[in-house]
Short mmCIF file of C-alpha atoms and ligand atoms in Angstrom, two decimals:
data_model
loop_
_atom_site.label_atom_id
_atom_site.label_comp_id
_atom_site.label_asym_id
_atom_site.label_seq_id
_atom_site.Cartn_x
_atom_site.Cartn_y
_atom_site.Cartn_z
CA MET A 1 46.64 48.49 63.35
CA ASN A 2 45.48 51.10 65.88
CA ARG A 3 41.84 51.79 66.46
CA ASN A 4 41.68 55.00 64.40
CA LEU A 5 43.10 53.29 61.35
CA LEU A 6 40.68 50.44 61.78
CA VAL A 7 37.73 52.85 61.95
CA LEU A 8 39.01 54.71 58.89
CA GLY A 9 39.34 51.44 57.01
CA LEU A 10 35.81 50.40 57.89
CA THR A 11 34.46 53.82 56.92
CA LEU A 12 36.11 53.67 53.52
CA PHE A 13 34.89 50.14 53.02
CA ALA A 14 31.34 51.22 53.84
CA LEU A 15 31.22 53.97 51.19
CA PRO A 16 29.27 53.09 48.08
CA PRO A 17 31.94 51.90 45.63
CA SER A 18 30.84 54.29 42.87
CA HIS A 19 31.13 57.28 45.18
CA ALA A 20 34.82 57.92 44.63
CA ALA A 21 34.68 57.40 40.87
CA ALA A 22 31.70 59.70 40.39
CA ALA A 23 33.18 62.41 42.61
CA ASP A 24 36.29 62.36 40.43
CA CYS A 25 34.37 63.05 37.23
CA PRO A 26 35.20 66.59 36.02
CA GLY A 27 32.13 68.76 35.60
CA ASN A 28 29.71 65.96 36.48
CA PRO A 29 29.60 65.20 40.22
CA GLY A 30 26.58 62.95 39.74
CA ALA A 31 28.27 60.83 37.07
CA LEU A 32 27.80 57.09 36.78
CA GLY A 33 31.58 56.65 36.91
CA THR A 34 33.61 53.47 36.68
CA GLU A 35 33.39 51.46 39.88
CA ARG A 36 36.40 49.22 39.47
CA VAL A 37 38.91 47.70 37.10
CA LEU A 38 38.91 43.95 36.55
CA ALA A 39 42.23 42.59 35.28
CA ILE A 40 41.78 39.56 33.04
CA ASP A 41 44.53 36.95 32.69
CA PRO A 42 43.75 35.05 29.47
CA ALA A 43 45.62 31.98 30.77
CA GLN A 44 43.16 31.80 33.67
CA THR A 45 40.02 32.84 31.78
CA ALA A 46 37.87 30.35 29.91
CA PRO A 47 35.53 31.90 27.31
CA VAL A 48 32.99 34.14 29.05
CA GLY A 49 29.45 35.29 28.24
CA ARG A 50 26.40 33.23 29.15
CA LYS A 51 24.69 33.63 25.78
CA GLN A 52 27.40 31.41 24.27
CA PHE A 53 29.36 29.78 27.08
CA PRO A 54 28.64 28.18 30.47
CA ARG A 55 30.24 30.98 32.48
CA THR A 56 30.79 34.72 32.70
CA LEU A 57 33.15 37.15 34.41
CA PRO A 58 33.32 37.28 38.23
CA LEU A 59 30.88 40.16 38.62
CA ALA A 60 28.82 41.08 41.68
CA PRO A 61 25.07 41.66 41.35
CA LYS A 62 24.34 44.88 39.45
CA GLU A 63 27.85 45.08 38.03
CA ILE A 64 28.04 45.55 34.27
CA VAL A 65 30.75 45.52 31.61
CA LEU A 66 29.92 47.69 28.60
CA THR A 67 31.22 46.45 25.24
CA PHE A 68 30.94 48.06 21.79
CA ASP A 69 31.56 46.08 18.60
CA ASP A 70 32.36 46.70 14.93
CA GLY A 71 33.75 50.25 15.09
CA PRO A 72 35.38 52.62 15.03
CA TRP A 73 32.95 54.53 12.84
CA PRO A 74 32.90 58.31 12.31
CA GLY A 75 29.95 60.06 13.93
CA THR A 76 28.50 57.19 15.93
CA THR A 77 31.72 56.21 17.73
CA ASP A 78 32.37 59.90 18.45
CA ARG A 79 28.94 60.22 20.07
CA VAL A 80 29.45 57.03 22.07
CA LEU A 81 32.82 58.31 23.30
CA ASN A 82 31.31 61.68 24.23
CA ALA A 83 28.57 60.00 26.28
CA LEU A 84 31.05 57.72 28.07
CA LYS A 85 33.37 60.65 28.78
CA HIS A 86 30.56 62.75 30.22
CA GLU A 87 29.78 59.97 32.72
CA CYS A 88 33.44 58.94 33.27
CA VAL A 89 32.60 55.43 32.18
CA ARG A 90 35.22 53.13 30.66
CA ALA A 91 34.23 50.48 28.18
CA THR A 92 35.73 47.89 25.84
CA PHE A 93 35.69 48.29 22.05
CA PHE A 94 35.97 45.13 19.94
CA MET A 95 37.20 46.82 16.77
CA LEU A 96 37.21 45.64 13.19
CA GLY A 97 40.60 45.91 11.49
CA ARG A 98 39.19 47.46 8.34
CA ASN A 99 37.39 50.21 10.27
CA ALA A 100 40.40 50.97 12.48
CA ALA A 101 42.61 51.12 9.37
CA ALA A 102 40.18 53.53 7.70
CA HIS A 103 39.75 55.71 10.80
CA PRO A 104 43.01 55.58 12.78
CA ALA A 105 42.43 58.91 14.55
CA LEU A 106 39.21 57.56 15.99
CA ALA A 107 40.89 54.32 17.08
CA LYS A 108 43.54 56.42 18.82
CA ARG A 109 40.84 58.50 20.52
CA VAL A 110 39.26 55.35 21.98
CA LEU A 111 42.62 54.38 23.51
CA ALA A 112 43.48 57.92 24.61
CA GLU A 113 40.21 58.17 26.56
CA GLY A 114 41.15 55.15 28.61
CA HIS A 115 39.01 52.46 27.03
CA THR A 116 40.14 48.94 26.26
CA VAL A 117 40.85 48.29 22.57
CA ALA A 118 40.04 44.66 21.76
CA HIS A 119 39.70 42.57 18.61
CA HIS A 120 36.92 41.33 16.32
CA THR A 121 38.68 40.26 13.00
CA TYR A 122 39.49 42.38 9.95
CA LYS A 123 36.21 42.33 8.03
CA HIS A 124 33.69 40.39 10.14
CA PRO A 125 33.39 36.98 8.44
CA LEU A 126 31.80 34.00 10.18
CA LEU A 127 34.97 32.15 11.11
CA ASN A 128 33.38 28.74 11.65
CA ARG A 129 32.51 28.55 7.95
CA MET A 130 36.07 28.59 6.61
CA PRO A 131 39.23 26.51 6.98
CA ILE A 132 40.94 27.12 10.31
CA GLU A 133 44.06 28.53 8.64
CA ARG A 134 42.01 31.18 6.86
CA ALA A 135 40.10 31.93 10.06
CA GLU A 136 43.31 32.45 12.00
CA ALA A 137 44.72 34.62 9.23
CA GLU A 138 41.57 36.77 9.40
CA ILE A 139 41.93 37.11 13.18
CA ASP A 140 45.62 38.05 12.85
CA HIS A 141 44.93 40.53 10.04
CA GLY A 142 42.37 42.23 12.29
CA ILE A 143 44.69 42.35 15.29
CA ALA A 144 47.56 43.79 13.21
CA ALA A 145 45.34 46.45 11.61
CA VAL A 146 43.73 47.54 14.90
CA GLU A 147 47.09 47.71 16.67
CA ALA A 148 48.76 49.58 13.80
CA ALA A 149 45.93 52.14 13.77
CA THR A 150 45.72 52.48 17.54
CA TYR A 151 49.36 52.39 18.60
CA GLY A 152 51.02 53.48 15.36
CA GLU A 153 52.63 50.11 14.75
CA PRO A 154 51.58 46.46 14.77
CA GLY A 155 52.95 44.48 17.67
CA GLY A 156 53.78 40.83 17.91
CA PRO A 157 51.26 39.24 20.26
CA PRO A 158 48.25 41.53 20.74
CA ARG A 159 48.77 44.19 23.40
CA THR A 160 45.22 43.48 24.55
CA PRO A 161 44.64 39.75 24.02
CA PHE A 162 40.83 40.00 24.04
CA PHE A 163 38.79 38.66 21.11
CA ARG A 164 35.10 38.35 20.25
CA PHE A 165 33.92 36.15 17.35
CA PRO A 166 31.85 37.97 14.70
CA GLY A 167 28.30 36.68 14.95
CA PHE A 168 29.54 34.56 17.90
CA ALA A 169 30.51 32.01 15.24
CA SER A 170 33.20 30.15 17.16
CA SER A 171 34.35 26.55 16.75
CA PRO A 172 35.98 24.21 19.27
CA ALA A 173 39.17 24.12 17.18
CA LEU A 174 39.44 27.93 17.03
CA LEU A 175 38.69 28.23 20.74
CA ASP A 176 41.56 25.80 21.38
CA ARG A 177 43.89 27.81 19.14
CA LEU A 178 43.08 31.10 20.87
CA LYS A 179 43.52 29.51 24.28
CA ALA A 180 46.93 28.16 23.25
CA ARG A 181 47.90 31.66 22.09
CA GLY A 182 46.82 33.30 25.36
CA ILE A 183 43.91 35.23 23.85
CA ALA A 184 40.78 35.51 26.00
CA VAL A 185 37.42 35.01 24.24
CA PHE A 186 34.41 37.16 25.10
CA GLY A 187 30.80 36.46 24.31
CA ALA A 188 28.08 38.47 26.06
CA ASP A 189 25.49 38.03 28.79
CA LEU A 190 22.81 40.23 27.28
CA TRP A 191 21.91 42.69 24.54
CA ALA A 192 18.98 44.60 23.14
CA GLY A 193 19.82 43.41 19.60
CA ASP A 194 20.77 46.84 18.26
CA TRP A 195 21.45 45.32 14.82
CA ASN A 196 17.68 44.94 14.42
CA PRO A 197 15.42 47.84 13.44
CA MET A 198 14.06 49.58 16.54
CA SER A 199 13.87 53.08 17.97
CA PRO A 200 16.53 54.31 20.40
CA GLN A 201 13.82 54.47 23.09
CA HIS A 202 12.85 50.87 22.51
CA GLU A 203 16.48 49.77 22.56
CA ARG A 204 17.05 51.50 25.91
CA ALA A 205 13.90 50.09 27.46
CA LEU A 206 14.64 46.57 26.23
CA LEU A 207 18.18 46.69 27.54
CA LEU A 208 17.05 47.88 30.97
CA GLN A 209 14.39 45.17 31.09
CA ARG A 210 16.95 42.48 30.23
CA LEU A 211 19.44 43.90 32.73
CA THR A 212 16.80 43.71 35.45
CA LYS A 213 16.22 40.08 34.60
CA ALA A 214 19.92 39.16 34.34
CA GLY A 215 20.99 41.29 37.33
CA GLY A 216 24.06 42.60 35.47
CA GLY A 217 26.74 41.12 33.23
CA ILE A 218 28.56 41.74 29.95
CA VAL A 219 26.42 44.00 27.76
CA LEU A 220 26.80 43.91 23.97
CA LEU A 221 26.26 47.13 22.01
CA HIS A 222 27.46 48.37 18.61
CA ASP A 223 29.14 51.78 18.29
CA ILE A 224 28.41 51.73 14.53
CA GLN A 225 24.66 51.92 15.28
CA PRO A 226 23.13 55.43 15.29
CA LYS A 227 20.31 54.31 17.60
CA THR A 228 22.83 53.07 20.17
CA ALA A 229 24.76 56.32 20.01
CA ALA A 230 21.46 58.19 20.38
CA MET A 231 20.18 56.32 23.42
CA LEU A 232 23.48 55.96 25.31
CA PRO A 233 23.41 59.24 27.31
CA GLU A 234 19.99 58.42 28.74
CA LEU A 235 20.87 54.77 29.27
CA LEU A 236 23.89 55.77 31.38
CA ARG A 237 21.73 58.16 33.44
CA GLU A 238 19.21 55.39 34.02
CA LEU A 239 21.92 52.90 35.00
CA LYS A 240 23.02 55.39 37.64
CA HIS A 241 19.46 55.82 38.92
CA ARG A 242 19.06 52.06 39.17
CA ASP A 243 22.36 51.60 41.05
CA TYR A 244 24.19 49.61 38.41
CA ARG A 245 27.98 49.84 38.64
CA VAL A 246 30.40 49.76 35.74
CA VAL A 247 33.41 47.44 35.71
CA HIS A 248 36.27 48.15 33.28
CA ILE A 249 38.07 45.07 31.96
CA VAL A 250 41.78 45.31 31.14
CA PRO A 251 44.51 42.77 30.36
CA ALA A 252 46.27 41.51 33.49
CA GLU A 253 49.70 42.49 32.17
CA ALA A 254 50.70 45.12 29.68
CA ARG A 255 52.38 43.44 26.71
ZN1 ZN B 1 30.40 42.25 15.18
#
């Protein structure tokens, strides 16, 4: 490598990582942006999320992964998508099969805007309270419905083999089954608890406070929650001000 190339390489390396992503955001040069993509190989990924499991994703300090559960839902998911688009932020949506089946255009919009479409069962039962065969059937029903709505047809193995247990109600036997099937399990590192009654302002403040304490991580939100949709634009602005950087998780190989 000649000296000029070396200097160029060092210069690029020294740029703030979010610089390029934000500069590429149409109509919003000061956008939060998406700093980087993290490819997840389920075969190499034990369940992640420190609220439930001993480990999390390999994230640097102040890196965050935004996740939205239980949608898609008309109105709230649209507002969430609009806020993410405005800031050029990519997130992961753990969809319910019954909601994707009822709102296929919205499921397709999530995919079309570059987000990761992941799985969260068909109708949100607590899977550790039923026989394992029924639990697996519920997981598979959800995957088939989400994939049929999103891609137009159900696949065989999930195109995105990412799963989150409703209510985090996992069991060792189900975790073993999902591991054997090459499906990565996601918990979360922090949340504001947007399923509880609170104002959008309180939700935003609580989330920022918990992010400060945790230093980053996998953030759990719900795109079916009006208060989350309401506070998201300001939350994303504040994340930018506080130098958090967004990481987009994707499956290591397209299936
Ligand atoms: Zn849920």
